[in-house]
Protein backbone atom coordinates (compact mmCIF):
# COMPACT_ATOMS: atom_id res chain seq x y z
CA UNK A 1 0.00 0.00 0.00
CA UNK A 2 2.86 2.36 0.85
CA UNK A 3 4.39 1.65 -2.53
CA UNK A 4 1.03 2.36 -4.19
CA UNK A 5 0.66 5.72 -2.41
CA UNK A 6 4.22 6.56 -3.37
CA UNK A 7 3.58 5.84 -7.03
CA UNK A 8 0.34 7.85 -6.98
CA UNK A 9 2.12 10.80 -5.36
CA UNK A 10 4.85 10.62 -7.97
CA UNK A 11 2.27 10.64 -10.75
CA UNK A 12 0.44 13.61 -9.22
CA UNK A 13 3.65 15.59 -8.87
CA UNK A 14 4.55 14.78 -12.46
CA UNK A 15 1.13 15.98 -13.57
CA UNK A 16 1.52 19.22 -11.65
CA UNK A 17 4.90 19.78 -13.23
CA UNK A 18 3.38 19.38 -16.67
CA UNK A 19 0.57 21.84 -15.98
CA UNK A 20 2.70 24.45 -14.19
CA UNK A 21 3.27 27.43 -16.52
CA UNK A 22 6.82 27.75 -17.81
CA UNK A 23 8.91 30.68 -16.69
CA UNK A 24 8.51 33.46 -19.25
CA UNK A 25 11.50 34.53 -21.25
CA UNK A 26 12.67 38.14 -21.02
CA UNK A 27 10.90 40.69 -23.20
CA UNK A 28 13.99 42.83 -23.85
CA UNK A 29 17.49 41.87 -24.96
CA UNK A 30 20.38 44.26 -24.37
CA UNK A 31 23.29 44.04 -26.81
CA UNK A 32 26.63 45.76 -26.20
CA UNK A 33 29.58 45.89 -28.57
CA UNK A 34 32.93 47.51 -29.17
CA UNK A 35 33.49 50.03 -31.93
CA UNK A 36 34.47 49.26 -35.50
CA UNK A 37 33.73 46.87 -38.36
CA UNK A 38 34.43 43.84 -36.20
CA UNK A 39 30.84 44.07 -34.99
CA UNK A 40 29.06 44.69 -38.29
CA UNK A 41 26.49 41.95 -37.67
CA UNK A 42 25.22 43.93 -34.68
CA UNK A 43 24.67 46.95 -36.92
CA UNK A 44 22.72 44.86 -39.44
CA UNK A 45 20.72 43.08 -36.72
CA UNK A 46 19.80 46.41 -35.15
CA UNK A 47 18.84 48.14 -38.40
CA UNK A 48 16.79 45.25 -39.78
CA UNK A 49 15.35 44.13 -36.44
CA UNK A 50 16.47 40.57 -37.11
CA UNK A 51 16.29 39.41 -33.50
CA UNK A 52 12.72 40.68 -33.26
CA UNK A 53 11.89 38.94 -36.55
CA UNK A 54 13.20 35.54 -35.49
CA UNK A 55 11.77 35.88 -32.00
CA UNK A 56 8.32 36.59 -33.45
CA UNK A 57 8.59 33.47 -35.59
CA UNK A 58 9.18 31.52 -32.37
CA UNK A 59 6.16 33.08 -30.70
CA UNK A 60 7.92 35.80 -28.70
CA UNK A 61 7.39 39.55 -28.69
CA UNK A 62 10.67 41.25 -27.77
CA UNK A 63 12.43 44.57 -28.03
CA UNK A 64 16.17 45.11 -28.27
CA UNK A 65 18.58 47.75 -27.04
CA UNK A 66 21.99 48.31 -28.60
CA UNK A 67 24.85 50.29 -27.14
CA UNK A 68 28.53 50.68 -28.05
CA UNK A 69 31.30 50.70 -25.44
CA UNK A 70 34.83 51.90 -26.09
CA UNK A 71 36.90 49.17 -24.42
CA UNK A 72 36.75 45.39 -23.89
CA UNK A 73 37.02 45.97 -20.15
CA UNK A 74 33.79 47.97 -20.18
CA UNK A 75 32.07 45.23 -22.17
CA UNK A 76 33.21 42.49 -19.81
CA UNK A 77 31.99 44.53 -16.85
CA UNK A 78 28.61 45.09 -18.51
CA UNK A 79 28.08 41.36 -18.98
CA UNK A 80 29.37 40.39 -15.54
CA UNK A 81 27.18 42.95 -13.75
CA UNK A 82 24.05 42.08 -15.71
CA UNK A 83 23.89 45.41 -17.52
CA UNK A 84 24.13 43.63 -20.88
CA UNK A 85 22.72 40.27 -21.96
CA UNK A 86 24.84 39.61 -25.04
CA UNK A 87 28.12 41.21 -26.07
CA UNK A 88 30.27 41.48 -29.16
CA UNK A 89 33.84 41.58 -27.91
CA UNK A 90 37.42 41.00 -29.03
CA UNK A 91 38.63 37.41 -28.79
CA UNK A 92 41.22 37.72 -25.96
CA UNK A 93 38.77 39.59 -23.74
CA UNK A 94 36.26 36.80 -24.29
CA UNK A 95 38.86 34.11 -23.57
CA UNK A 96 39.56 35.84 -20.26
CA UNK A 97 35.84 35.83 -19.45
CA UNK A 98 35.57 32.12 -20.26
CA UNK A 99 38.56 31.30 -18.08
CA UNK A 100 37.53 33.44 -15.10
CA UNK A 101 33.88 32.30 -15.04
CA UNK A 102 34.46 28.55 -15.22
CA UNK A 103 32.28 26.83 -12.63
CA UNK A 104 30.13 29.87 -11.87
CA UNK A 105 28.70 32.15 -14.57
CA UNK A 106 30.11 29.92 -17.33
CA UNK A 107 30.33 32.54 -20.07
CA UNK A 108 30.70 31.03 -23.54
CA UNK A 109 30.72 32.20 -27.15
CA UNK A 110 27.75 31.87 -29.48
CA UNK A 111 29.78 32.08 -32.71
CA UNK A 112 32.75 33.97 -34.09
CA UNK A 113 31.71 37.34 -35.48
CA UNK A 114 34.49 37.80 -37.98
CA UNK A 115 38.10 37.63 -38.92
CA UNK A 116 39.88 40.80 -39.90
CA UNK A 117 43.45 42.05 -39.60
CA UNK A 118 44.36 44.64 -37.00
CA UNK A 119 47.20 46.92 -38.10
CA UNK A 120 49.94 48.48 -36.03
CA UNK A 121 50.45 51.86 -37.69
CA UNK A 122 53.05 54.52 -36.94
CA UNK A 123 53.87 58.09 -37.86
CA UNK A 124 57.58 57.69 -36.99
CA UNK A 125 59.65 56.99 -40.15
CA UNK A 126 62.31 55.31 -38.02
CA UNK A 127 59.97 52.55 -36.85
CA UNK A 128 60.06 49.75 -39.39
CA UNK A 129 59.53 46.82 -37.02
CA UNK A 130 58.79 46.26 -33.32
CA UNK A 131 62.56 46.22 -32.74
CA UNK A 132 62.68 49.96 -33.46
CA UNK A 133 60.46 51.14 -30.59
CA UNK A 134 62.24 53.09 -27.85
CA UNK A 135 61.30 54.23 -24.35
CA UNK A 136 60.16 57.54 -25.86
CA UNK A 137 57.44 55.83 -27.92
CA UNK A 138 53.89 55.09 -26.85
CA UNK A 139 51.60 52.56 -28.57
CA UNK A 140 47.88 53.23 -28.29
CA UNK A 141 45.54 50.21 -28.19
CA UNK A 142 42.08 49.55 -26.75
CA UNK A 143 43.20 47.98 -23.46
CA UNK A 144 46.65 46.81 -22.30
CA UNK A 145 46.98 43.08 -21.58
CA UNK A 146 43.44 42.04 -22.59
CA UNK A 147 42.49 43.52 -25.99
CA UNK A 148 43.02 41.70 -29.29
CA UNK A 149 45.76 44.15 -30.15
CA UNK A 150 47.55 43.77 -26.81
CA UNK A 151 47.71 39.97 -27.12
CA UNK A 152 48.79 40.12 -30.78
CA UNK A 153 51.56 42.54 -29.82
CA UNK A 154 52.78 40.16 -27.11
CA UNK A 155 52.73 37.20 -29.50
CA UNK A 156 54.71 39.14 -32.09
CA UNK A 157 57.14 40.40 -29.42
CA UNK A 158 57.93 36.84 -28.36
CA UNK A 159 58.44 35.77 -31.98
CA UNK A 160 60.76 38.75 -32.48
CA UNK A 161 62.73 38.96 -29.23
CA UNK A 162 62.72 35.31 -28.18
CA UNK A 163 61.01 32.93 -25.72
CA UNK A 164 59.74 34.56 -22.54
CA UNK A 165 60.12 38.11 -23.89
CA UNK A 166 56.51 38.53 -24.84
CA UNK A 167 55.98 41.55 -22.56
CA UNK A 168 58.98 43.70 -23.50
CA UNK A 169 56.72 46.24 -25.25
CA UNK A 170 53.93 46.27 -22.66
CA UNK A 171 55.50 49.24 -20.86
CA UNK A 172 54.94 51.33 -23.99
CA UNK A 173 51.24 50.59 -24.40
CA UNK A 174 48.50 53.08 -23.55
CA UNK A 175 44.79 52.26 -23.34
CA UNK A 176 42.73 54.42 -25.72
CA UNK A 177 39.53 53.91 -27.68
CA UNK A 178 39.94 53.51 -31.44
CA UNK A 179 38.62 57.02 -32.24
CA UNK A 180 40.80 58.67 -29.57
CA UNK A 181 43.89 56.75 -30.63
CA UNK A 182 43.29 57.66 -34.26
CA UNK A 183 42.89 61.34 -33.39
CA UNK A 184 46.10 61.28 -31.36
CA UNK A 185 48.11 59.56 -34.10
CA UNK A 186 46.84 61.82 -36.87
CA UNK A 187 47.40 64.98 -34.83
CA UNK A 188 50.98 64.04 -34.02
CA UNK A 189 50.97 66.32 -31.00
CA UNK A 190 50.89 63.76 -28.23
CA UNK A 191 53.43 61.14 -27.23
CA UNK A 192 51.48 58.53 -29.23
CA UNK A 193 53.77 57.43 -32.07
CA UNK A 194 51.90 54.24 -32.99
CA UNK A 195 48.40 52.84 -32.83
CA UNK A 196 47.41 49.15 -32.88
CA UNK A 197 43.82 49.49 -34.00
CA UNK A 198 41.21 47.93 -36.30
CA UNK A 199 39.03 48.68 -39.30
CA UNK A 200 37.96 51.22 -40.37
CA UNK A 201 40.30 53.32 -38.25
CA UNK A 202 43.55 51.75 -39.51
CA UNK A 203 42.66 52.44 -43.15
CA UNK A 204 41.54 55.96 -42.30
CA UNK A 205 44.99 56.53 -40.77
CA UNK A 206 46.79 55.11 -43.80
CA UNK A 207 45.17 57.71 -46.05
CA UNK A 208 47.51 60.18 -44.35
CA UNK A 209 50.89 60.04 -46.12
CA UNK A 210 52.70 60.43 -42.78
CA UNK A 211 51.27 57.14 -41.46
CA UNK A 212 52.68 53.70 -42.32
CA UNK A 213 51.74 50.13 -41.50
CA UNK A 214 54.31 48.28 -39.39
CA UNK A 215 52.60 44.88 -39.10
CA UNK A 216 49.30 42.98 -39.07
CA UNK A 217 47.75 40.87 -36.33
CA UNK A 218 47.82 37.98 -38.81
CA UNK A 219 51.61 37.98 -38.34
CA UNK A 220 51.05 36.75 -34.79
CA UNK A 221 49.29 33.55 -35.84
CA UNK A 222 50.93 33.06 -39.25
CA UNK A 223 47.57 33.45 -40.91
CA UNK A 224 44.02 34.74 -40.35
CA UNK A 225 42.54 34.64 -36.87
CA UNK A 226 39.19 35.37 -35.29
CA UNK A 227 38.97 39.01 -34.29
CA UNK A 228 35.74 39.11 -32.30
CA UNK A 229 33.00 36.85 -30.97
CA UNK A 230 29.49 37.13 -29.57
CA UNK A 231 29.12 35.84 -26.01
CA UNK A 232 26.66 35.45 -23.16
CA UNK A 233 26.20 33.88 -19.75
CA UNK A 234 25.10 30.22 -19.65
CA UNK A 235 22.18 30.91 -17.33
CA UNK A 236 20.80 33.55 -19.73
CA UNK A 237 20.82 30.99 -22.54
CA UNK A 238 19.19 28.37 -20.30
CA UNK A 239 16.49 30.80 -19.13
CA UNK A 240 15.79 32.10 -22.64
CA UNK A 241 16.14 29.18 -25.06
CA UNK A 242 13.88 30.66 -27.75
CA UNK A 243 15.52 34.08 -27.56
CA UNK A 244 18.94 32.45 -27.76
CA UNK A 245 17.79 30.57 -30.85
CA UNK A 246 16.40 33.78 -32.34
CA UNK A 247 19.69 35.57 -31.72
CA UNK A 248 21.70 32.71 -33.25
CA UNK A 249 19.55 32.71 -36.38
CA UNK A 250 19.66 36.51 -36.57
CA UNK A 251 23.47 36.39 -36.62
CA UNK A 252 23.48 33.84 -39.43
CA UNK A 253 21.04 35.96 -41.43
CA UNK A 254 23.21 39.03 -40.86
CA UNK A 255 26.25 37.07 -42.08
CA UNK A 256 24.40 36.14 -45.25
CA UNK A 257 23.20 39.71 -45.79
CA UNK A 258 26.73 41.13 -45.44
CA UNK A 259 28.16 38.60 -47.90
CA UNK A 260 25.46 39.30 -50.51
CA UNK A 261 24.98 43.05 -49.94
CA UNK A 262 28.32 44.65 -48.96
CA UNK A 263 27.24 48.12 -50.08
CA UNK A 264 24.00 48.07 -48.09
CA UNK A 265 25.92 46.73 -45.09
CA UNK A 266 28.35 49.62 -45.48
CA UNK A 267 25.47 52.11 -45.61
CA UNK A 268 24.04 50.64 -42.40
CA UNK A 269 27.42 50.92 -40.69
CA UNK A 270 27.85 54.56 -41.73
CA UNK A 271 24.33 55.40 -40.53
CA UNK A 272 24.56 53.76 -37.12
CA UNK A 273 28.15 54.77 -36.39
CA UNK A 274 27.41 58.29 -37.66
CA UNK A 275 30.79 58.27 -39.36
CA UNK A 276 31.84 60.69 -42.07
CA UNK A 277 33.81 57.99 -43.89
CA UNK A 278 32.51 57.38 -47.44
CA UNK A 279 30.29 54.37 -47.99
CA UNK A 280 32.62 53.21 -50.79
CA UNK A 281 35.52 53.22 -48.33
CA UNK A 282 33.63 50.96 -45.90
CA UNK A 283 32.35 48.71 -48.68
CA UNK A 284 35.89 48.13 -49.94
CA UNK A 285 36.92 46.85 -46.51
CA UNK A 286 33.90 44.60 -46.14
CA UNK A 287 34.70 43.04 -49.53
CA UNK A 288 38.42 42.68 -48.78
CA UNK A 289 39.54 38.99 -48.98
CA UNK A 290 41.32 39.46 -45.63
CA UNK A 291 37.90 39.98 -44.04
CA UNK A 292 35.29 37.32 -43.37
CA UNK A 293 31.95 37.63 -41.59
CA UNK A 294 31.53 33.91 -41.03
CA UNK A 295 30.76 32.04 -37.79
CA UNK A 296 33.70 29.63 -37.85
CA UNK A 297 36.47 30.40 -35.31
CA UNK A 298 40.00 30.58 -36.73
CA UNK A 299 43.25 30.03 -34.81
CA UNK A 300 41.39 30.41 -31.53
CA UNK A 301 43.32 27.61 -29.83
CA UNK A 302 46.66 29.07 -30.93
CA UNK A 303 45.79 32.37 -29.25
CA UNK A 304 44.38 30.66 -26.16
CA UNK A 305 47.50 28.47 -25.94
CA UNK A 306 49.74 31.54 -25.91
CA UNK A 307 47.70 33.28 -23.22
CA UNK A 308 47.73 30.11 -21.14
CA UNK A 309 51.49 29.69 -21.56
CA UNK A 310 52.25 33.21 -20.30
CA UNK A 311 49.94 32.82 -17.31
CA UNK A 312 47.14 35.10 -18.47
CA UNK A 313 44.69 32.18 -18.47
CA UNK A 314 44.48 29.32 -16.00
CA UNK A 315 42.27 26.63 -17.55
CA UNK A 316 43.28 25.02 -20.85
CA UNK A 317 40.32 23.79 -22.93
CA UNK A 318 40.69 20.46 -24.73
CA UNK A 319 39.21 21.79 -27.98
CA UNK A 320 37.81 25.05 -29.31
CA UNK A 321 34.31 23.60 -28.84
CA UNK A 322 34.75 23.91 -25.06
CA UNK A 323 34.68 27.68 -25.51
CA UNK A 324 31.42 27.74 -27.50
CA UNK A 325 27.82 26.75 -26.85
CA UNK A 326 26.72 23.47 -28.50
CA UNK A 327 24.95 25.11 -31.45
CA UNK A 328 28.35 26.08 -32.86
CA UNK A 329 30.11 22.74 -32.37
CA UNK A 330 29.46 21.47 -35.90
CA UNK A 331 31.27 24.45 -37.45
CA UNK A 332 34.65 23.79 -39.03
CA UNK A 333 36.70 25.85 -36.58
CA UNK A 334 40.17 25.54 -35.13
Coordinates of C-alpha atoms in Angstrom, one line a residue:
X1 CA 0.0 0.0 0.0
X2 CA 2.9 2.4 0.8
X3 CA 4.4 1.7 -2.5
X4 CA 1.0 2.4 -4.2
X5 CA 0.7 5.7 -2.4
X6 CA 4.2 6.6 -3.4
X7 CA 3.6 5.8 -7.0
X8 CA 0.3 7.9 -7.0
X9 CA 2.1 10.8 -5.4
X10 CA 4.8 10.6 -8.0
X11 CA 2.3 10.6 -10.7
X12 CA 0.4 13.6 -9.2
X13 CA 3.6 15.6 -8.9
X14 CA 4.5 14.8 -12.5
X15 CA 1.1 16.0 -13.6
X16 CA 1.5 19.2 -11.6
X17 CA 4.9 19.8 -13.2
X18 CA 3.4 19.4 -16.7
X19 CA 0.6 21.8 -16.0
X20 CA 2.7 24.5 -14.2
X21 CA 3.3 27.4 -16.5
X22 CA 6.8 27.7 -17.8
X23 CA 8.9 30.7 -16.7
X24 CA 8.5 33.5 -19.2
X25 CA 11.5 34.5 -21.3
X26 CA 12.7 38.1 -21.0
X27 CA 10.9 40.7 -23.2
X28 CA 14.0 42.8 -23.9
X29 CA 17.5 41.9 -25.0
X30 CA 20.4 44.3 -24.4
X31 CA 23.3 44.0 -26.8
X32 CA 26.6 45.8 -26.2
X33 CA 29.6 45.9 -28.6
X34 CA 32.9 47.5 -29.2
X35 CA 33.5 50.0 -31.9
X36 CA 34.5 49.3 -35.5
X37 CA 33.7 46.9 -38.4
X38 CA 34.4 43.8 -36.2
X39 CA 30.8 44.1 -35.0
X40 CA 29.1 44.7 -38.3
X41 CA 26.5 41.9 -37.7
X42 CA 25.2 43.9 -34.7
X43 CA 24.7 46.9 -36.9
X44 CA 22.7 44.9 -39.4
X45 CA 20.7 43.1 -36.7
X46 CA 19.8 46.4 -35.1
X47 CA 18.8 48.1 -38.4
X48 CA 16.8 45.2 -39.8
X49 CA 15.4 44.1 -36.4
X50 CA 16.5 40.6 -37.1
X51 CA 16.3 39.4 -33.5
X52 CA 12.7 40.7 -33.3
X53 CA 11.9 38.9 -36.6
X54 CA 13.2 35.5 -35.5
X55 CA 11.8 35.9 -32.0
X56 CA 8.3 36.6 -33.4
X57 CA 8.6 33.5 -35.6
X58 CA 9.2 31.5 -32.4
X59 CA 6.2 33.1 -30.7
X60 CA 7.9 35.8 -28.7
X61 CA 7.4 39.6 -28.7
X62 CA 10.7 41.3 -27.8
X63 CA 12.4 44.6 -28.0
X64 CA 16.2 45.1 -28.3
X65 CA 18.6 47.8 -27.0
X66 CA 22.0 48.3 -28.6
X67 CA 24.8 50.3 -27.1
X68 CA 28.5 50.7 -28.1
X69 CA 31.3 50.7 -25.4
X70 CA 34.8 51.9 -26.1
X71 CA 36.9 49.2 -24.4
X72 CA 36.7 45.4 -23.9
X73 CA 37.0 46.0 -20.1
X74 CA 33.8 48.0 -20.2
X75 CA 32.1 45.2 -22.2
X76 CA 33.2 42.5 -19.8
X77 CA 32.0 44.5 -16.9
X78 CA 28.6 45.1 -18.5
X79 CA 28.1 41.4 -19.0
X80 CA 29.4 40.4 -15.5
X81 CA 27.2 42.9 -13.7
X82 CA 24.0 42.1 -15.7
X83 CA 23.9 45.4 -17.5
X84 CA 24.1 43.6 -20.9
X85 CA 22.7 40.3 -22.0
X86 CA 24.8 39.6 -25.0
X87 CA 28.1 41.2 -26.1
X88 CA 30.3 41.5 -29.2
X89 CA 33.8 41.6 -27.9
X90 CA 37.4 41.0 -29.0
X91 CA 38.6 37.4 -28.8
X92 CA 41.2 37.7 -26.0
X93 CA 38.8 39.6 -23.7
X94 CA 36.3 36.8 -24.3
X95 CA 38.9 34.1 -23.6
X96 CA 39.6 35.8 -20.3
X97 CA 35.8 35.8 -19.5
X98 CA 35.6 32.1 -20.3
X99 CA 38.6 31.3 -18.1
X100 CA 37.5 33.4 -15.1
X101 CA 33.9 32.3 -15.0
X102 CA 34.5 28.5 -15.2
X103 CA 32.3 26.8 -12.6
X104 CA 30.1 29.9 -11.9
X105 CA 28.7 32.1 -14.6
X106 CA 30.1 29.9 -17.3
X107 CA 30.3 32.5 -20.1
X108 CA 30.7 31.0 -23.5
X109 CA 30.7 32.2 -27.1
X110 CA 27.8 31.9 -29.5
X111 CA 29.8 32.1 -32.7
X112 CA 32.8 34.0 -34.1
X113 CA 31.7 37.3 -35.5
X114 CA 34.5 37.8 -38.0
X115 CA 38.1 37.6 -38.9
X116 CA 39.9 40.8 -39.9
X117 CA 43.4 42.0 -39.6
X118 CA 44.4 44.6 -37.0
X119 CA 47.2 46.9 -38.1
X120 CA 49.9 48.5 -36.0
X121 CA 50.4 51.9 -37.7
X122 CA 53.1 54.5 -36.9
X123 CA 53.9 58.1 -37.9
X124 CA 57.6 57.7 -37.0
X125 CA 59.7 57.0 -40.2
X126 CA 62.3 55.3 -38.0
X127 CA 60.0 52.6 -36.8
X128 CA 60.1 49.7 -39.4
X129 CA 59.5 46.8 -37.0
X130 CA 58.8 46.3 -33.3
X131 CA 62.6 46.2 -32.7
X132 CA 62.7 50.0 -33.5
X133 CA 60.5 51.1 -30.6
X134 CA 62.2 53.1 -27.8
X135 CA 61.3 54.2 -24.3
X136 CA 60.2 57.5 -25.9
X137 CA 57.4 55.8 -27.9
X138 CA 53.9 55.1 -26.8
X139 CA 51.6 52.6 -28.6
X140 CA 47.9 53.2 -28.3
X141 CA 45.5 50.2 -28.2
X142 CA 42.1 49.5 -26.8
X143 CA 43.2 48.0 -23.5
X144 CA 46.7 46.8 -22.3
X145 CA 47.0 43.1 -21.6
X146 CA 43.4 42.0 -22.6
X147 CA 42.5 43.5 -26.0
X148 CA 43.0 41.7 -29.3
X149 CA 45.8 44.1 -30.2
X150 CA 47.6 43.8 -26.8
X151 CA 47.7 40.0 -27.1
X152 CA 48.8 40.1 -30.8
X153 CA 51.6 42.5 -29.8
X154 CA 52.8 40.2 -27.1
X155 CA 52.7 37.2 -29.5
X156 CA 54.7 39.1 -32.1
X157 CA 57.1 40.4 -29.4
X158 CA 57.9 36.8 -28.4
X159 CA 58.4 35.8 -32.0
X160 CA 60.8 38.7 -32.5
X161 CA 62.7 39.0 -29.2
X162 CA 62.7 35.3 -28.2
X163 CA 61.0 32.9 -25.7
X164 CA 59.7 34.6 -22.5
X165 CA 60.1 38.1 -23.9
X166 CA 56.5 38.5 -24.8
X167 CA 56.0 41.5 -22.6
X168 CA 59.0 43.7 -23.5
X169 CA 56.7 46.2 -25.2
X170 CA 53.9 46.3 -22.7
X171 CA 55.5 49.2 -20.9
X172 CA 54.9 51.3 -24.0
X173 CA 51.2 50.6 -24.4
X174 CA 48.5 53.1 -23.5
X175 CA 44.8 52.3 -23.3
X176 CA 42.7 54.4 -25.7
X177 CA 39.5 53.9 -27.7
X178 CA 39.9 53.5 -31.4
X179 CA 38.6 57.0 -32.2
X180 CA 40.8 58.7 -29.6
X181 CA 43.9 56.7 -30.6
X182 CA 43.3 57.7 -34.3
X183 CA 42.9 61.3 -33.4
X184 CA 46.1 61.3 -31.4
X185 CA 48.1 59.6 -34.1
X186 CA 46.8 61.8 -36.9
X187 CA 47.4 65.0 -34.8
X188 CA 51.0 64.0 -34.0
X189 CA 51.0 66.3 -31.0
X190 CA 50.9 63.8 -28.2
X191 CA 53.4 61.1 -27.2
X192 CA 51.5 58.5 -29.2
X193 CA 53.8 57.4 -32.1
X194 CA 51.9 54.2 -33.0
X195 CA 48.4 52.8 -32.8
X196 CA 47.4 49.2 -32.9
X197 CA 43.8 49.5 -34.0
X198 CA 41.2 47.9 -36.3
X199 CA 39.0 48.7 -39.3
X200 CA 38.0 51.2 -40.4
X201 CA 40.3 53.3 -38.2
X202 CA 43.6 51.8 -39.5
X203 CA 42.7 52.4 -43.1
X204 CA 41.5 56.0 -42.3
X205 CA 45.0 56.5 -40.8
X206 CA 46.8 55.1 -43.8
X207 CA 45.2 57.7 -46.1
X208 CA 47.5 60.2 -44.3
X209 CA 50.9 60.0 -46.1
X210 CA 52.7 60.4 -42.8
X211 CA 51.3 57.1 -41.5
X212 CA 52.7 53.7 -42.3
X213 CA 51.7 50.1 -41.5
X214 CA 54.3 48.3 -39.4
X215 CA 52.6 44.9 -39.1
X216 CA 49.3 43.0 -39.1
X217 CA 47.7 40.9 -36.3
X218 CA 47.8 38.0 -38.8
X219 CA 51.6 38.0 -38.3
X220 CA 51.1 36.8 -34.8
X221 CA 49.3 33.6 -35.8
X222 CA 50.9 33.1 -39.3
X223 CA 47.6 33.5 -40.9
X224 CA 44.0 34.7 -40.4
X225 CA 42.5 34.6 -36.9
X226 CA 39.2 35.4 -35.3
X227 CA 39.0 39.0 -34.3
X228 CA 35.7 39.1 -32.3
X229 CA 33.0 36.8 -31.0
X230 CA 29.5 37.1 -29.6
X231 CA 29.1 35.8 -26.0
X232 CA 26.7 35.5 -23.2
X233 CA 26.2 33.9 -19.8
X234 CA 25.1 30.2 -19.7
X235 CA 22.2 30.9 -17.3
X236 CA 20.8 33.6 -19.7
X237 CA 20.8 31.0 -22.5
X238 CA 19.2 28.4 -20.3
X239 CA 16.5 30.8 -19.1
X240 CA 15.8 32.1 -22.6
X241 CA 16.1 29.2 -25.1
X242 CA 13.9 30.7 -27.7
X243 CA 15.5 34.1 -27.6
X244 CA 18.9 32.5 -27.8
X245 CA 17.8 30.6 -30.9
X246 CA 16.4 33.8 -32.3
X247 CA 19.7 35.6 -31.7
X248 CA 21.7 32.7 -33.2
X249 CA 19.5 32.7 -36.4
X250 CA 19.7 36.5 -36.6
X251 CA 23.5 36.4 -36.6
X252 CA 23.5 33.8 -39.4
X253 CA 21.0 36.0 -41.4
X254 CA 23.2 39.0 -40.9
X255 CA 26.3 37.1 -42.1
X256 CA 24.4 36.1 -45.3
X257 CA 23.2 39.7 -45.8
X258 CA 26.7 41.1 -45.4
X259 CA 28.2 38.6 -47.9
X260 CA 25.5 39.3 -50.5
X261 CA 25.0 43.0 -49.9
X262 CA 28.3 44.6 -49.0
X263 CA 27.2 48.1 -50.1
X264 CA 24.0 48.1 -48.1
X265 CA 25.9 46.7 -45.1
X266 CA 28.3 49.6 -45.5
X267 CA 25.5 52.1 -45.6
X268 CA 24.0 50.6 -42.4
X269 CA 27.4 50.9 -40.7
X270 CA 27.8 54.6 -41.7
X271 CA 24.3 55.4 -40.5
X272 CA 24.6 53.8 -37.1
X273 CA 28.2 54.8 -36.4
X274 CA 27.4 58.3 -37.7
X275 CA 30.8 58.3 -39.4
X276 CA 31.8 60.7 -42.1
X277 CA 33.8 58.0 -43.9
X278 CA 32.5 57.4 -47.4
X279 CA 30.3 54.4 -48.0
X280 CA 32.6 53.2 -50.8
X281 CA 35.5 53.2 -48.3
X282 CA 33.6 51.0 -45.9
X283 CA 32.4 48.7 -48.7
X284 CA 35.9 48.1 -49.9
X285 CA 36.9 46.9 -46.5
X286 CA 33.9 44.6 -46.1
X287 CA 34.7 43.0 -49.5
X288 CA 38.4 42.7 -48.8
X289 CA 39.5 39.0 -49.0
X290 CA 41.3 39.5 -45.6
X291 CA 37.9 40.0 -44.0
X292 CA 35.3 37.3 -43.4
X293 CA 31.9 37.6 -41.6
X294 CA 31.5 33.9 -41.0
X295 CA 30.8 32.0 -37.8
X296 CA 33.7 29.6 -37.9
X297 CA 36.5 30.4 -35.3
X298 CA 40.0 30.6 -36.7
X299 CA 43.2 30.0 -34.8
X300 CA 41.4 30.4 -31.5
X301 CA 43.3 27.6 -29.8
X302 CA 46.7 29.1 -30.9
X303 CA 45.8 32.4 -29.2
X304 CA 44.4 30.7 -26.2
X305 CA 47.5 28.5 -25.9
X306 CA 49.7 31.5 -25.9
X307 CA 47.7 33.3 -23.2
X308 CA 47.7 30.1 -21.1
X309 CA 51.5 29.7 -21.6
X310 CA 52.3 33.2 -20.3
X311 CA 49.9 32.8 -17.3
X312 CA 47.1 35.1 -18.5
X313 CA 44.7 32.2 -18.5
X314 CA 44.5 29.3 -16.0
X315 CA 42.3 26.6 -17.6
X316 CA 43.3 25.0 -20.9
X317 CA 40.3 23.8 -22.9
X318 CA 40.7 20.5 -24.7
X319 CA 39.2 21.8 -28.0
X320 CA 37.8 25.1 -29.3
X321 CA 34.3 23.6 -28.8
X322 CA 34.8 23.9 -25.1
X323 CA 34.7 27.7 -25.5
X324 CA 31.4 27.7 -27.5
X325 CA 27.8 26.7 -26.9
X326 CA 26.7 23.5 -28.5
X327 CA 24.9 25.1 -31.5
X328 CA 28.4 26.1 -32.9
X329 CA 30.1 22.7 -32.4
X330 CA 29.5 21.5 -35.9
X331 CA 31.3 24.4 -37.4
X332 CA 34.7 23.8 -39.0
X333 CA 36.7 25.9 -36.6
X334 CA 40.2 25.5 -35.1

